[in-house]
PDB file of C-alpha atoms in Angstrom:
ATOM      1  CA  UNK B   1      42.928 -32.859-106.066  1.00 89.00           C
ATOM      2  CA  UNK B   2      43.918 -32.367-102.561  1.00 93.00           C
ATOM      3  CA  UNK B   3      41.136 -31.553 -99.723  1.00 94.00           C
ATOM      4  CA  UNK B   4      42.930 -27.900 -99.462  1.00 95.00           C
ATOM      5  CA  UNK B   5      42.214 -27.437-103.465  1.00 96.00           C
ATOM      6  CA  UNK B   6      38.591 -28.602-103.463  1.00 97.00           C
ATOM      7  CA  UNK B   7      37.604 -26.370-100.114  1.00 97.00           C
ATOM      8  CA  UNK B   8      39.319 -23.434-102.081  1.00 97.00           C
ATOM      9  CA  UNK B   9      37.088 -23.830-105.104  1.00 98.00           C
ATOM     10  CA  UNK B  10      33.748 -24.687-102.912  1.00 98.00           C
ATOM     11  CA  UNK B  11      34.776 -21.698-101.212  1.00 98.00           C
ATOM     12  CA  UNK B  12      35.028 -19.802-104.320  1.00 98.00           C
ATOM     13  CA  UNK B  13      31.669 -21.081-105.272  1.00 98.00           C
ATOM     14  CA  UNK B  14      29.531 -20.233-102.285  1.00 98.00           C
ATOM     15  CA  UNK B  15      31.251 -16.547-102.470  1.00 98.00           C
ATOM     16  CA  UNK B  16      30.014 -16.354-105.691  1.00 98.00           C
ATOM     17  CA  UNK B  17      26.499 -16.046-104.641  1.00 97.00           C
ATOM     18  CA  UNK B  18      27.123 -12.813-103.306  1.00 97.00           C
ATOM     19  CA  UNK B  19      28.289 -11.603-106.876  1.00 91.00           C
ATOM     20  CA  UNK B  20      27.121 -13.590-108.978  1.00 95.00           C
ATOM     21  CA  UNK B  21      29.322 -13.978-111.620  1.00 97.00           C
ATOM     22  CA  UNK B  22      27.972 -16.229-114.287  1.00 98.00           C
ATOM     23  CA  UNK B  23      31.859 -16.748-115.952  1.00 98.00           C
ATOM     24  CA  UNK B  24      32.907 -18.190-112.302  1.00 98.00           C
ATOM     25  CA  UNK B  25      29.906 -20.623-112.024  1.00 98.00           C
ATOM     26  CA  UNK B  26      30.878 -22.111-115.364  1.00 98.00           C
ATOM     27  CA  UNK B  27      34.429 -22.106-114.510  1.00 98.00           C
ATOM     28  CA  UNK B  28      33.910 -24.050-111.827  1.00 98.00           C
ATOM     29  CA  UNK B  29      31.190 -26.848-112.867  1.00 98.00           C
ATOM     30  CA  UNK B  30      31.276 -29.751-114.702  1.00 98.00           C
ATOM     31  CA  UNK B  31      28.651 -29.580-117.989  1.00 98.00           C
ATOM     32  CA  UNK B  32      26.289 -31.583-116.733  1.00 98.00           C
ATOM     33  CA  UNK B  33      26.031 -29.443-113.601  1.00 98.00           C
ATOM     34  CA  UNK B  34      22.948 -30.326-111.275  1.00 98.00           C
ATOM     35  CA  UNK B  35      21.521 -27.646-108.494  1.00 98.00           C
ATOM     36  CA  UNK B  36      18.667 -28.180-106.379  1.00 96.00           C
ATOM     37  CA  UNK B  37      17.689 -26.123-103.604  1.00 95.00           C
ATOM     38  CA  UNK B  38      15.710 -29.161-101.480  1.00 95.00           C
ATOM     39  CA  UNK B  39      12.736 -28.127-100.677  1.00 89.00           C
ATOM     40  CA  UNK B  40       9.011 -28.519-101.680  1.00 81.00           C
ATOM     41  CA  UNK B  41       8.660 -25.080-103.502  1.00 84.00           C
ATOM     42  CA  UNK B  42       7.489 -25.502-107.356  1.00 86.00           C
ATOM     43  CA  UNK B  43       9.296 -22.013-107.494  1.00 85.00           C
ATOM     44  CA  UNK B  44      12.768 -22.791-107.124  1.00 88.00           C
ATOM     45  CA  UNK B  45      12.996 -26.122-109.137  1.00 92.00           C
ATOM     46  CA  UNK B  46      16.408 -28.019-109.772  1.00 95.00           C
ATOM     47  CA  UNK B  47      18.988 -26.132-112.548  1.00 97.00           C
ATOM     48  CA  UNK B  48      20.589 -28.487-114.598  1.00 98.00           C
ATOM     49  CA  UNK B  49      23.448 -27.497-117.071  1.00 98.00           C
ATOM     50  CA  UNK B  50      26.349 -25.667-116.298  1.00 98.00           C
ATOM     51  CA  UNK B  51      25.491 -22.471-118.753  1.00 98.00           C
ATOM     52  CA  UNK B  52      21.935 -22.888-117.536  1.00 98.00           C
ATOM     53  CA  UNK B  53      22.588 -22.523-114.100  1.00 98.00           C
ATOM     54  CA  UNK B  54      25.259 -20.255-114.825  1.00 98.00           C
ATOM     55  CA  UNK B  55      22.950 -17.745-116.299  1.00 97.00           C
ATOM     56  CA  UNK B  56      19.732 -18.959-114.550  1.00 96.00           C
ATOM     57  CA  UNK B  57      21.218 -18.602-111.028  1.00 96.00           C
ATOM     58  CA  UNK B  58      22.893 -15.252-111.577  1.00 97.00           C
ATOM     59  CA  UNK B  59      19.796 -13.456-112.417  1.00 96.00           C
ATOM     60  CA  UNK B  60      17.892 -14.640-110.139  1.00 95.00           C
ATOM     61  CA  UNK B  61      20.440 -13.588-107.375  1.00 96.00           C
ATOM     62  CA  UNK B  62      21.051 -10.508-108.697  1.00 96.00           C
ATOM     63  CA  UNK B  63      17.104  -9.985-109.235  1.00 95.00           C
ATOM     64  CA  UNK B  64      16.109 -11.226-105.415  1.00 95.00           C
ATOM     65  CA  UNK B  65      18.778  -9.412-103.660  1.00 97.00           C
ATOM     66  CA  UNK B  66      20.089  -6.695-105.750  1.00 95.00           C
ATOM     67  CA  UNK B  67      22.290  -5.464-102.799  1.00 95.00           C
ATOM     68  CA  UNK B  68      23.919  -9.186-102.778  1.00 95.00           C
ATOM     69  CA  UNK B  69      23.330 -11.844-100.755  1.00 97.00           C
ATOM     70  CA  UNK B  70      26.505 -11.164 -98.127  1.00 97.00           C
ATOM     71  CA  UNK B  71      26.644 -15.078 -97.591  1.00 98.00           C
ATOM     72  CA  UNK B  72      29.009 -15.776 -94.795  1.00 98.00           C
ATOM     73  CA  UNK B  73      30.107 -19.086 -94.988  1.00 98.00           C
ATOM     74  CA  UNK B  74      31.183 -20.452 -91.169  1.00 97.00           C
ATOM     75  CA  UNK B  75      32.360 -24.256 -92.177  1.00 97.00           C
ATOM     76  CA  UNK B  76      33.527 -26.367 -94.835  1.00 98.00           C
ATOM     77  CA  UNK B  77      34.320 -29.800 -94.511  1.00 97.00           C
ATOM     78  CA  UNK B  78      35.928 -31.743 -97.259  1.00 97.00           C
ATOM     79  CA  UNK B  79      36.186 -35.599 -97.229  1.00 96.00           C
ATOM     80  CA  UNK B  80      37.220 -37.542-100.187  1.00 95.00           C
ATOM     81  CA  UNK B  81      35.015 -35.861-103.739  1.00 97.00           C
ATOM     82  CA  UNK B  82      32.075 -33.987-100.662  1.00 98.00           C
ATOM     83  CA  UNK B  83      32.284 -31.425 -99.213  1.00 98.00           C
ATOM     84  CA  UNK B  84      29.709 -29.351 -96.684  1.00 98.00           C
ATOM     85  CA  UNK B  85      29.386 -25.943 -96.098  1.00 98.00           C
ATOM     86  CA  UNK B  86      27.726 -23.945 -93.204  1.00 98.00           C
ATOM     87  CA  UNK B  87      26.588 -20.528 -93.683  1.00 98.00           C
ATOM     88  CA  UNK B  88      24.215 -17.646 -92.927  1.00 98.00           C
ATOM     89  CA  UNK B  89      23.126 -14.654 -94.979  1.00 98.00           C
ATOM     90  CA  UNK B  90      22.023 -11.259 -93.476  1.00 97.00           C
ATOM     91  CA  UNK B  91      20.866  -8.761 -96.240  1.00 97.00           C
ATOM     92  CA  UNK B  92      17.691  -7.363 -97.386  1.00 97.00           C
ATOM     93  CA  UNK B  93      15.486  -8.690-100.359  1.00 97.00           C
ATOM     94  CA  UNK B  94      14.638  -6.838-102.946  1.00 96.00           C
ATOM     95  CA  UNK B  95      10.669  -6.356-102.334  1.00 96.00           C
ATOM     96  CA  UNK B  96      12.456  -4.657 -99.424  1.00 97.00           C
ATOM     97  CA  UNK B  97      12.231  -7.669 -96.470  1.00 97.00           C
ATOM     98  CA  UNK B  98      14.527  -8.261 -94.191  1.00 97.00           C
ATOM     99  CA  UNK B  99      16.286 -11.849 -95.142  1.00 97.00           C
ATOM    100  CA  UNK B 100      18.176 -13.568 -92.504  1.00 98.00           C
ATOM    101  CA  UNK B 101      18.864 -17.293 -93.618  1.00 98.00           C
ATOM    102  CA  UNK B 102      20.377 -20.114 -92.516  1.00 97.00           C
ATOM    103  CA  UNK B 103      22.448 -22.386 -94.721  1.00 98.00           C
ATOM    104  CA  UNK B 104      23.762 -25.727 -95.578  1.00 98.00           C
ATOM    105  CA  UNK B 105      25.640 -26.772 -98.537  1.00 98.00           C
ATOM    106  CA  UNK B 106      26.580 -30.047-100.429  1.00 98.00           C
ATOM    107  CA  UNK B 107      29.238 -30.218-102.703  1.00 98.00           C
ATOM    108  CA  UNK B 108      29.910 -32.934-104.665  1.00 98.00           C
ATOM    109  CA  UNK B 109      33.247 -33.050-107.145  1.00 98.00           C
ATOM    110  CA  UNK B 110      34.207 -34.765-110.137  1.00 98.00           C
ATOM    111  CA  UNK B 111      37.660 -34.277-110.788  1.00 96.00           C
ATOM    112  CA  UNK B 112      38.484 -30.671-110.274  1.00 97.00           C
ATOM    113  CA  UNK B 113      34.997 -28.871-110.777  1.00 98.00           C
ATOM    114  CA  UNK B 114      31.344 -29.624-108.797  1.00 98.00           C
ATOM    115  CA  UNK B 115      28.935 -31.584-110.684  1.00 98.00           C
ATOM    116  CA  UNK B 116      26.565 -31.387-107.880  1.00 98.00           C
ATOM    117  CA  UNK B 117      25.176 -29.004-105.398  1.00 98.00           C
ATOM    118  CA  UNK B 118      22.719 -29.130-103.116  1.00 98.00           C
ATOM    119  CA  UNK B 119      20.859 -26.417-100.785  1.00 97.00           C
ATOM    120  CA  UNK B 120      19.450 -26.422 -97.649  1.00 97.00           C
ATOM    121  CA  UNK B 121      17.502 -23.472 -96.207  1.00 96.00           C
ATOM    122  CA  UNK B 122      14.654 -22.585 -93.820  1.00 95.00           C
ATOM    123  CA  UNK B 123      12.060 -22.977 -97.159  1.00 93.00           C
ATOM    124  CA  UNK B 124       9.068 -21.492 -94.289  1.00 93.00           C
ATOM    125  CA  UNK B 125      11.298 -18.264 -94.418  1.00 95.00           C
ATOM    126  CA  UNK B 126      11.780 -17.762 -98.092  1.00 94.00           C
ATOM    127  CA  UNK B 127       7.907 -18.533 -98.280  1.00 92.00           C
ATOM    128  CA  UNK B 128       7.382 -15.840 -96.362  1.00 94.00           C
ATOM    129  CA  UNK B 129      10.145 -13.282 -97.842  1.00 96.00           C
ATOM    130  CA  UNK B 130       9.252 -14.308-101.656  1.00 92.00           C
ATOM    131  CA  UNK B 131       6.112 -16.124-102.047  1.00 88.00           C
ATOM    132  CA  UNK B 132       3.528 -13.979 -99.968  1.00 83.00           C
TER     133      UNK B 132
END
């Protein structure tokens, strides 16, 4: 798979979050599909599974920010099976707060699908959108 064909699927990926299509997650993991979103909050623990976080991560997107997330990814940069993403979101949550994050994305590959993701985030501002 050629650095071109793996940005076009993480890119694909990533977009997904502001539709949240479960049929293109699982499309585009491997089975044993791991997510984590690092951070130290007991309320968004790792996914694991491809239908799992397939269905798991839909509805919860759908359910925090029913008018999507409107991720704008800025930079992806592929080397060998990794590849990082920089983005932002801008939207509004759905207890009605104002949500204006700041992302970071790893994207690990097997082959042609991601068997790994990770998430980084400002965790102090989803604390204080979500969990007060």
């Amino acid at each position: 798979m050629t650095p071109a064909e793996q940005k076009a699927i993480a890119i694909r990926f990533l977009e997904n979050f502001n539709h949240a299509d479960p049929k293109v997650f699982e499309e585009l993991t491997t089975e044993d599909f791991k997510f984590e979103i690092v951070s130290g909050l007991s309320a968004f623990p790792p996914i694991h599974g491809r239908q799992n976080f397939a269905t798991t991560e839909s509805a919860t997107l759908k359910r925090l920010f029913p008018d999507g997330l409107k991720l704008k990814l800025e930079t992806v940069i592929c080397e060998g099976a990794h590849v990082a993403v920089l983005a932002e979101a801008d939207t509004i949550a759905s207890n009605g707060r104002s949500y204006r994050q700041r992302y970071s994305f790893y994207l690990r590959f097997e082959g042609s699908r991601i068997a790994e993701g990770r998430e980084y985030n400002d965790t102090n501002l989803v604390r204080e959108v979500f969990l007060t």
